[in-house]
Coordinates of C-alpha atoms and ligand atoms in Angstrom, one line a residue:
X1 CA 39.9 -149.8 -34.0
X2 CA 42.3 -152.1 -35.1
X3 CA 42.3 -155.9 -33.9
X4 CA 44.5 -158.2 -35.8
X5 CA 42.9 -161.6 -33.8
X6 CA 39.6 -159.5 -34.9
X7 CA 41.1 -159.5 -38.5
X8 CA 42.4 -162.9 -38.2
X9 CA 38.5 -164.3 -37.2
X10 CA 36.9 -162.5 -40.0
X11 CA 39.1 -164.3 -42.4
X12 CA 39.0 -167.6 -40.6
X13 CA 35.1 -167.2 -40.8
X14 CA 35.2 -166.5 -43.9
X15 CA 37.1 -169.3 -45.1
X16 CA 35.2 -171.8 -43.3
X17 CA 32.0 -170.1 -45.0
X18 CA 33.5 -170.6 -48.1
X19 CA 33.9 -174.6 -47.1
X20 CA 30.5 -175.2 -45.9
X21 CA 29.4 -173.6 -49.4
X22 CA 31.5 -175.0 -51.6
X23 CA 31.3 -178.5 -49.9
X24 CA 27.5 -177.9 -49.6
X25 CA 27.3 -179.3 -46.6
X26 CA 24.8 -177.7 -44.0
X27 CA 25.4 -178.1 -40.5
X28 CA 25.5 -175.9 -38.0
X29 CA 27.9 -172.9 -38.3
X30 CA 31.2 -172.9 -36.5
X31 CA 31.4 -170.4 -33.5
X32 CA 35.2 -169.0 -32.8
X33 CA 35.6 -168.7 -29.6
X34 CA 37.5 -165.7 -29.3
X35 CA 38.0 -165.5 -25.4
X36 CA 40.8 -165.8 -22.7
X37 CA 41.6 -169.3 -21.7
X38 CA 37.8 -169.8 -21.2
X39 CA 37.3 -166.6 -19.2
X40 CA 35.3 -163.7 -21.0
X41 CA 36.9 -160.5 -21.4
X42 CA 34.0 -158.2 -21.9
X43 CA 35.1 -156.1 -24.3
X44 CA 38.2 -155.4 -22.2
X45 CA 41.4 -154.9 -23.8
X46 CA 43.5 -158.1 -22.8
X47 CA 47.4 -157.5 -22.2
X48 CA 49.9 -160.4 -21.5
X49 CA 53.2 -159.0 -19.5
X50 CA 55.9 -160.6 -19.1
X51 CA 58.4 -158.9 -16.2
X52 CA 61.6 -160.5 -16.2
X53 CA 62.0 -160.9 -12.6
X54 CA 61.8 -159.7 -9.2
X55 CA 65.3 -159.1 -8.8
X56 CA 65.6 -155.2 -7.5
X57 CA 63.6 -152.4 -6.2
X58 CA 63.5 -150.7 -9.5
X59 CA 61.5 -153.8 -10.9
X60 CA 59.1 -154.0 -7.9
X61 CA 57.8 -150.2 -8.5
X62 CA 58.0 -151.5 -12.5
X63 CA 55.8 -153.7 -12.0
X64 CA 53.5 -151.6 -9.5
X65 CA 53.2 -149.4 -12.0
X66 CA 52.0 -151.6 -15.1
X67 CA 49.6 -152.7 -12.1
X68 CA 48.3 -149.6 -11.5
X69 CA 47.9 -148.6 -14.9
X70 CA 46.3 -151.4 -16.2
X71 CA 43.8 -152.1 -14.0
X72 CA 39.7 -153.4 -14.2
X73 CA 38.1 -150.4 -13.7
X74 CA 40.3 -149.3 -16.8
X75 CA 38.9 -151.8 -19.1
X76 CA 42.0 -153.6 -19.0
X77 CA 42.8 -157.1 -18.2
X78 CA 46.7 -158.0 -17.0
X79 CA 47.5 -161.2 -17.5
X80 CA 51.3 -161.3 -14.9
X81 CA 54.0 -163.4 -15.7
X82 CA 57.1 -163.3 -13.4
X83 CA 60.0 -165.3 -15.6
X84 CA 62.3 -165.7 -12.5
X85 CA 65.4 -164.4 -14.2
X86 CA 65.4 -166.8 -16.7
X87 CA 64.8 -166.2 -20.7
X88 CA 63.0 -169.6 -21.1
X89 CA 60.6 -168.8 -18.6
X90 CA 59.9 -165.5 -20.6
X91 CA 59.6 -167.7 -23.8
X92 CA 56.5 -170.0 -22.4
X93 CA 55.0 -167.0 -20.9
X94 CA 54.8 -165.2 -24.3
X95 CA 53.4 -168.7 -26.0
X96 CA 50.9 -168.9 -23.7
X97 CA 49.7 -165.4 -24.4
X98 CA 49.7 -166.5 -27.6
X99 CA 47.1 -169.4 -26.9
X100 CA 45.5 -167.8 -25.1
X101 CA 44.7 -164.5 -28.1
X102 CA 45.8 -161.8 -26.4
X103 CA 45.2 -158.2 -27.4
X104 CA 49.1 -157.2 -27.0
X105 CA 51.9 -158.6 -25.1
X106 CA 54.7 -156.9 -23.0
X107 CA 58.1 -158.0 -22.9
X108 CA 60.7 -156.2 -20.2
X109 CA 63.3 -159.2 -21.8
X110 CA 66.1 -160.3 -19.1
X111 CA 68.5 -160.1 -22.0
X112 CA 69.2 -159.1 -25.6
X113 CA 69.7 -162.2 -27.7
X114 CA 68.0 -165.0 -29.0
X115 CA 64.0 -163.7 -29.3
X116 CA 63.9 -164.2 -33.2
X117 CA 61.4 -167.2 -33.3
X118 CA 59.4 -166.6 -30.5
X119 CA 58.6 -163.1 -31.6
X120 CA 58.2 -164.6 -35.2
X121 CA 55.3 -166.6 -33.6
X122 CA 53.6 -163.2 -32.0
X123 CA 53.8 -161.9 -35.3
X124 CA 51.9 -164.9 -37.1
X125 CA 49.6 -165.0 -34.6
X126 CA 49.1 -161.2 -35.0
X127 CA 49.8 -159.7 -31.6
X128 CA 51.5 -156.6 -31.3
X129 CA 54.8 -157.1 -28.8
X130 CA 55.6 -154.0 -27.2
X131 CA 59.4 -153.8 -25.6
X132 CA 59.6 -152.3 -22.2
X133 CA 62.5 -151.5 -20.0
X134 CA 65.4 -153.1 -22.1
X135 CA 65.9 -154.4 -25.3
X136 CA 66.2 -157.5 -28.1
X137 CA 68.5 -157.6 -30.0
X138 CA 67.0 -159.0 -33.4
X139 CA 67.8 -157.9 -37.1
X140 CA 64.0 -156.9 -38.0
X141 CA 63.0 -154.5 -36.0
X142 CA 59.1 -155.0 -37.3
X143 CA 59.5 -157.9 -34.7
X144 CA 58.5 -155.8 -32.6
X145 CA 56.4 -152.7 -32.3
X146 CA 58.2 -150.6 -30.6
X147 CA 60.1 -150.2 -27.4
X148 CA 59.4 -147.7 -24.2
X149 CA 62.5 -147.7 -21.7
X150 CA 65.7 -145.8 -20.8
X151 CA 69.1 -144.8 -22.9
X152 CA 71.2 -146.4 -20.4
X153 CA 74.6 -145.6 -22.3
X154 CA 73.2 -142.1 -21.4
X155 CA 73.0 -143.1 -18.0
X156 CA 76.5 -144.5 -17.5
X157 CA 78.0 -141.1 -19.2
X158 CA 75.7 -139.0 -17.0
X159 CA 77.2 -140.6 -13.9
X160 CA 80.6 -140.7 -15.2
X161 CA 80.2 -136.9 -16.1
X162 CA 79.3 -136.4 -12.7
X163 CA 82.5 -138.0 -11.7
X164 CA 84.9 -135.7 -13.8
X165 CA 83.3 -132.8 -12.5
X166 CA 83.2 -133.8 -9.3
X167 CA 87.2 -134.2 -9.1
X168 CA 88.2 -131.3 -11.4
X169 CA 86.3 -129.2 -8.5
X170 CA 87.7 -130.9 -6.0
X171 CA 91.6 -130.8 -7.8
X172 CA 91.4 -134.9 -7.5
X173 CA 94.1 -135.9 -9.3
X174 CA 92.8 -138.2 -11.8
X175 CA 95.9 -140.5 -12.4
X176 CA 94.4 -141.4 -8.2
X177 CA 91.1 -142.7 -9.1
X178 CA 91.4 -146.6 -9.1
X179 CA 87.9 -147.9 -10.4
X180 CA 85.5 -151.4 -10.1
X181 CA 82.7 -152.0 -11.8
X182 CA 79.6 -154.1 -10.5
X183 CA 77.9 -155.0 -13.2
X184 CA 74.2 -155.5 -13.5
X185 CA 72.6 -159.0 -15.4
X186 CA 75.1 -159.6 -17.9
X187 CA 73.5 -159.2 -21.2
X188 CA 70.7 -157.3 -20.2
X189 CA 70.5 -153.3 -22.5
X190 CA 70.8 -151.9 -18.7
X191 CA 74.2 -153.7 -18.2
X192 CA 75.5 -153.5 -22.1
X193 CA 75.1 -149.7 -22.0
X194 CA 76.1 -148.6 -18.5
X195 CA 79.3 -150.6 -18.7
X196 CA 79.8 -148.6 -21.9
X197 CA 78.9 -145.6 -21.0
X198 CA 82.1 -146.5 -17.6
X199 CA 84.4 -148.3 -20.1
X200 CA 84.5 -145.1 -22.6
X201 CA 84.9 -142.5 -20.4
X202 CA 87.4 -144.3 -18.7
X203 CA 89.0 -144.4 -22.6
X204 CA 88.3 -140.7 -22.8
X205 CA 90.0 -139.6 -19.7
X206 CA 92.4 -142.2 -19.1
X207 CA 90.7 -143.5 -16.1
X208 CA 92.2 -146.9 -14.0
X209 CA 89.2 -149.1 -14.7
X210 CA 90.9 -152.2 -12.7
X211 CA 87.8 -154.7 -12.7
X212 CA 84.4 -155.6 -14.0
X213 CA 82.6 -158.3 -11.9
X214 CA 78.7 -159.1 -12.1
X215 CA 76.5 -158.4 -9.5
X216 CA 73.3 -159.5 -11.4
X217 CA 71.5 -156.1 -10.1
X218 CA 70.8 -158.3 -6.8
X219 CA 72.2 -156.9 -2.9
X220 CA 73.4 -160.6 -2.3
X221 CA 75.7 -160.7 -5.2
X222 CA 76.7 -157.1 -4.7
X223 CA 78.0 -157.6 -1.1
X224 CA 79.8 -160.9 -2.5
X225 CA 81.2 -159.3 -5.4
X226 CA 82.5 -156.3 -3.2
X227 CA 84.0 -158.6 -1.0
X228 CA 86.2 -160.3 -3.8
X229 CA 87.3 -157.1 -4.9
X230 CA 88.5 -155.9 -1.6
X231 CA 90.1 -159.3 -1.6
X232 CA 92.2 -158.7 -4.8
X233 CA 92.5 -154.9 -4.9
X234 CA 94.4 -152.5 -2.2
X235 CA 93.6 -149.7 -4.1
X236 CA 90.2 -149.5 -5.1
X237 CA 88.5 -145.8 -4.2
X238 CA 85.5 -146.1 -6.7
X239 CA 83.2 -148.4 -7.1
X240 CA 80.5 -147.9 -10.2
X241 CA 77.5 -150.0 -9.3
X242 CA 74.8 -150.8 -11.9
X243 CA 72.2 -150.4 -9.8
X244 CA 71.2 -149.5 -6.2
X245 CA 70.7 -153.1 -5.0
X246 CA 74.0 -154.0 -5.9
X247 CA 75.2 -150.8 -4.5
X248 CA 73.2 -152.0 -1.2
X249 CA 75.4 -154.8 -0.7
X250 CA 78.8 -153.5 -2.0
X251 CA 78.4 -151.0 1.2
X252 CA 77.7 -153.9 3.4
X253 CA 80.7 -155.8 2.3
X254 CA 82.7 -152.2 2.7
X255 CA 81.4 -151.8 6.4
X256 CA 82.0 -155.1 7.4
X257 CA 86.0 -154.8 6.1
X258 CA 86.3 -151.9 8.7
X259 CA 86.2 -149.4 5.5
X260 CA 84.2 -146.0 4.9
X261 CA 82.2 -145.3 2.3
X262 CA 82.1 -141.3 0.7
X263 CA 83.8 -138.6 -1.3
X264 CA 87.4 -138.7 0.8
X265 CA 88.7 -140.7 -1.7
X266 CA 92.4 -139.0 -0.7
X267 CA 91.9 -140.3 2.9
X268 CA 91.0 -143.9 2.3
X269 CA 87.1 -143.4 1.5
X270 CA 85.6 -145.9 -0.9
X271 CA 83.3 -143.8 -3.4
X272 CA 80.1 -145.3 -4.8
X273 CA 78.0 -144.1 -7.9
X274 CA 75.4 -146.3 -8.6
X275 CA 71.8 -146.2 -10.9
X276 CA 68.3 -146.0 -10.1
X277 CA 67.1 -144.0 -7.1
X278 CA 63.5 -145.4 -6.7
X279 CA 62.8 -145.1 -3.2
X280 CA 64.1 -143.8 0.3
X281 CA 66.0 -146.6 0.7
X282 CA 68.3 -145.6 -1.9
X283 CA 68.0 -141.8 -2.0
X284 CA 68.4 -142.3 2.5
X285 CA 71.9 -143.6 1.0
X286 CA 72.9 -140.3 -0.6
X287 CA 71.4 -137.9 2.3
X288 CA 73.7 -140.2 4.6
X289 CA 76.7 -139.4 2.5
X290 CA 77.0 -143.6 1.5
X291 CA 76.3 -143.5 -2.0
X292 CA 77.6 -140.2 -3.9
X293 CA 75.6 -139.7 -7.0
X294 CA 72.5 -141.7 -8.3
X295 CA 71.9 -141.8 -12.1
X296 CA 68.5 -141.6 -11.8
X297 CA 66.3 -144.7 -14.2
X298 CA 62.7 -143.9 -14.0
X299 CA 60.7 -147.5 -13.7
X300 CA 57.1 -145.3 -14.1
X301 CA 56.8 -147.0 -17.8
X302 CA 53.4 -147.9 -17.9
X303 CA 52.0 -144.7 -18.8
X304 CA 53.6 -144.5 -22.0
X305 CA 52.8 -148.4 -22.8
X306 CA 49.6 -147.1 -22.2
X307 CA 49.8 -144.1 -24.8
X308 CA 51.1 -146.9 -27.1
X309 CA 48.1 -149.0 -26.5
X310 CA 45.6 -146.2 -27.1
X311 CA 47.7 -145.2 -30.3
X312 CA 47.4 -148.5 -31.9
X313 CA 44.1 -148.9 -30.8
X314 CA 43.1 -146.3 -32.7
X315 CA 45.1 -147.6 -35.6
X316 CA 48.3 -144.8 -35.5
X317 CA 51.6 -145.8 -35.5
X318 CA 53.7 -145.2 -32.2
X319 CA 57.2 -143.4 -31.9
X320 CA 59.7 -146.8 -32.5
X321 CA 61.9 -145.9 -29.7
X322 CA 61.0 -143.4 -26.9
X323 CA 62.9 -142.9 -23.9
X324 CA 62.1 -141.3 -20.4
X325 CA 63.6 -138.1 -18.8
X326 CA 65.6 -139.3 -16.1
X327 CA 68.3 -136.8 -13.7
X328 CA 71.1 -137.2 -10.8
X329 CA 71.1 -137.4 -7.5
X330 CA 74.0 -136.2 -5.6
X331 CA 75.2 -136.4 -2.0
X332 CA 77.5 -133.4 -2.5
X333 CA 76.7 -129.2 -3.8
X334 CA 80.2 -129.2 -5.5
X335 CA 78.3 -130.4 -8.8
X336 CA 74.9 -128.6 -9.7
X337 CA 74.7 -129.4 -13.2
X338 CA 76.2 -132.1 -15.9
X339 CA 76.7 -132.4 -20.0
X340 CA 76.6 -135.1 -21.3
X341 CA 75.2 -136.2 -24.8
X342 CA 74.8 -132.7 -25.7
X343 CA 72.1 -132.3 -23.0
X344 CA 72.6 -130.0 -19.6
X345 CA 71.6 -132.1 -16.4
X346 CA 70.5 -131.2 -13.1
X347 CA 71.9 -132.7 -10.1
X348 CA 69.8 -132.5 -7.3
X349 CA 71.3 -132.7 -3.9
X350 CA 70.1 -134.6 -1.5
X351 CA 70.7 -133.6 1.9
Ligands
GYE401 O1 68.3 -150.4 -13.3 C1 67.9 -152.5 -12.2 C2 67.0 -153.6 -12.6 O2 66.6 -152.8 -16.6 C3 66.4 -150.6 -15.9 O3 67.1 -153.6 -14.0 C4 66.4 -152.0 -15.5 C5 67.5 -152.4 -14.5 C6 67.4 -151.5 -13.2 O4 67.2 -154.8 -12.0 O5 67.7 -152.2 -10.9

């Protein structure tokens, strides 16, 4: 079983062994106290998380399920830090897991930048970081150990897929389709690679992409960001939301301006593709005809930060970057199946 504190301790006692001899001084030993912030672990296996935020319903059942996983009766103990939304939240959290000698820490980090030193410290202090959900973006990748999430560029050309198929079937002219993006948390991997995933198929098949606003991946900012757009574009008949939440609140704001949401785009509906599709909330949204396809983001990570665990644990060296198998939901049976990536996807409809 590998431990670096464990490692870290033996040298520690050895050096101060090598003082007491050397000095020839004879009082009583040191004793290391290797415990969590005074509290004994009992042999279990200590694990400092760090979630992001509270900010959707993908992150709630994200952080239901590192709960669930890592529970007591597991020989686990999850130490739970919420950082608000905010990176310098995250920052103190991970220090603290530091002090306090953690067996690993978990990072879901709000966005992609600026991790180098505090990382830099985990590693001195010789606790594994595992990344979950989205990504850092750091030029040593031994900063971390590895990172267990989605490939949300994927995602974005899935649902765009999903989109060109949907109007060749339906003989949509294409030159029609007038699209606005609701970005998620600008910054964050989710937002960097589903707005890719939009802007580059829009490239590919000279799509209208008239706007990109951010929406945070929060309802509230969704509705307010839909109602700017219908504000300051006639035309709009898609709307690419980032997430579910947002899409939420972008079909509020549509409602309330005496507009219909669906896949009439040629008789004044107001399409909406959006991500996630965690609960019935969301998936009620496509049976209902609101929302017409869901690029499906799996938020049942635990498992495999578990597998992780268990791997290093045993001293094995886990897969760097492994991603989740995640589908589409659809509201209509025009579209059964996607390509995208090289990959055949299913499209279940919802009904
Ligand atoms: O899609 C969104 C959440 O990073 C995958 O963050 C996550 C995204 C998820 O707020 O709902």
């Amino acid at each position: 079983m590998i431990k670096y504190k464990g490692i870290i301790s033996v040298i520690l006692t050895e050096l101060i062994l090598c003082v007491i001899l050397t000095t020839g001084c004879g009082s009583t030993p040191v004793v290391l106290d290797n415990s969590v912030s005074g509290e004994e672990d009992d042999g279990r296996i200590v694990i400092g998380f760090s979630q992001l935020g509270a900010e959707s319903d993908w992150r709630s059942a994200n952080s239901e399920s590192m709960r669930s996983t890592f529970t007591g009766e597991k020989g686990y103990r999850l130490i739970f830090e919420d950082g608000q939304q905010k990176q310098s939240n995250q920052m103190t959290a991970i220090r603290t897991f530091i002090q306090q000698e953690v067996d690993y820490i978990v990072l879901a980090p709000v966005t992609e930048t600026g991790w180098e030193n505090v990382l830099e410290e985990a590693r001195k202090a010789g606790i594994p970081v595992i990344l979950m959900d989205r990504m850092v973006d750091v030029e040593d990748s031994e900063l971390y150990v590895c990172h267990v999430g989605s490939d949300f560029e994927l995602e974005g050309a899935k649902a765009c897929e999903w989109l060109k198929a949907y109007v060749e079937k339906k003989e949509i002219d294409e030159s029609n389709l007038h699209i606005a993006n609701i970005q998620g948390t600008l910054g964050s991997t989710a937002q960097i690679g589903r707005t890719k995933g939009l802007s580059d198929a829009a490239k590919k098949y000279g799509w209208d992409l008239i706007a990109e606003v951010p929406g945070d991946f929060i309802q509230a900012k969704g509705r307010e960001a839909m109602e700017q757009l219908l504000s300051e574009y006639e035309d709009i008949n898609v709307v690419y939301c980032e997430n579910d939440n947002e899409a939420m609140g972008a079909i509020e704001a549509i409602e309330a301006a005496g507009r219909h949401t669906g896949t009439d785009i040629e008789n004044g509906d107001i399409m909406i593709i959006s991500f996630d599709g965690v609960n019935e909330d969301a998936l009620s949204l496509v049976r209902n005809k609101k929302i017409s396809c869901i690029a499906e983001c799996n938020p049942d990570l635990a498992p495999k930060i578990e597998t992780v665990i268990k791997q290093l644990e045993k001293g094995e060296t886990p897969q760097k970057l492994s991603y989740v198998d995640e589908e589409l939901y659809s509201s209509e049976e025009d579209v059964l199946s996607i390509n995208a990536g090289g990959r055949e996807y299913k499209v279940t409809v919802l009904r």
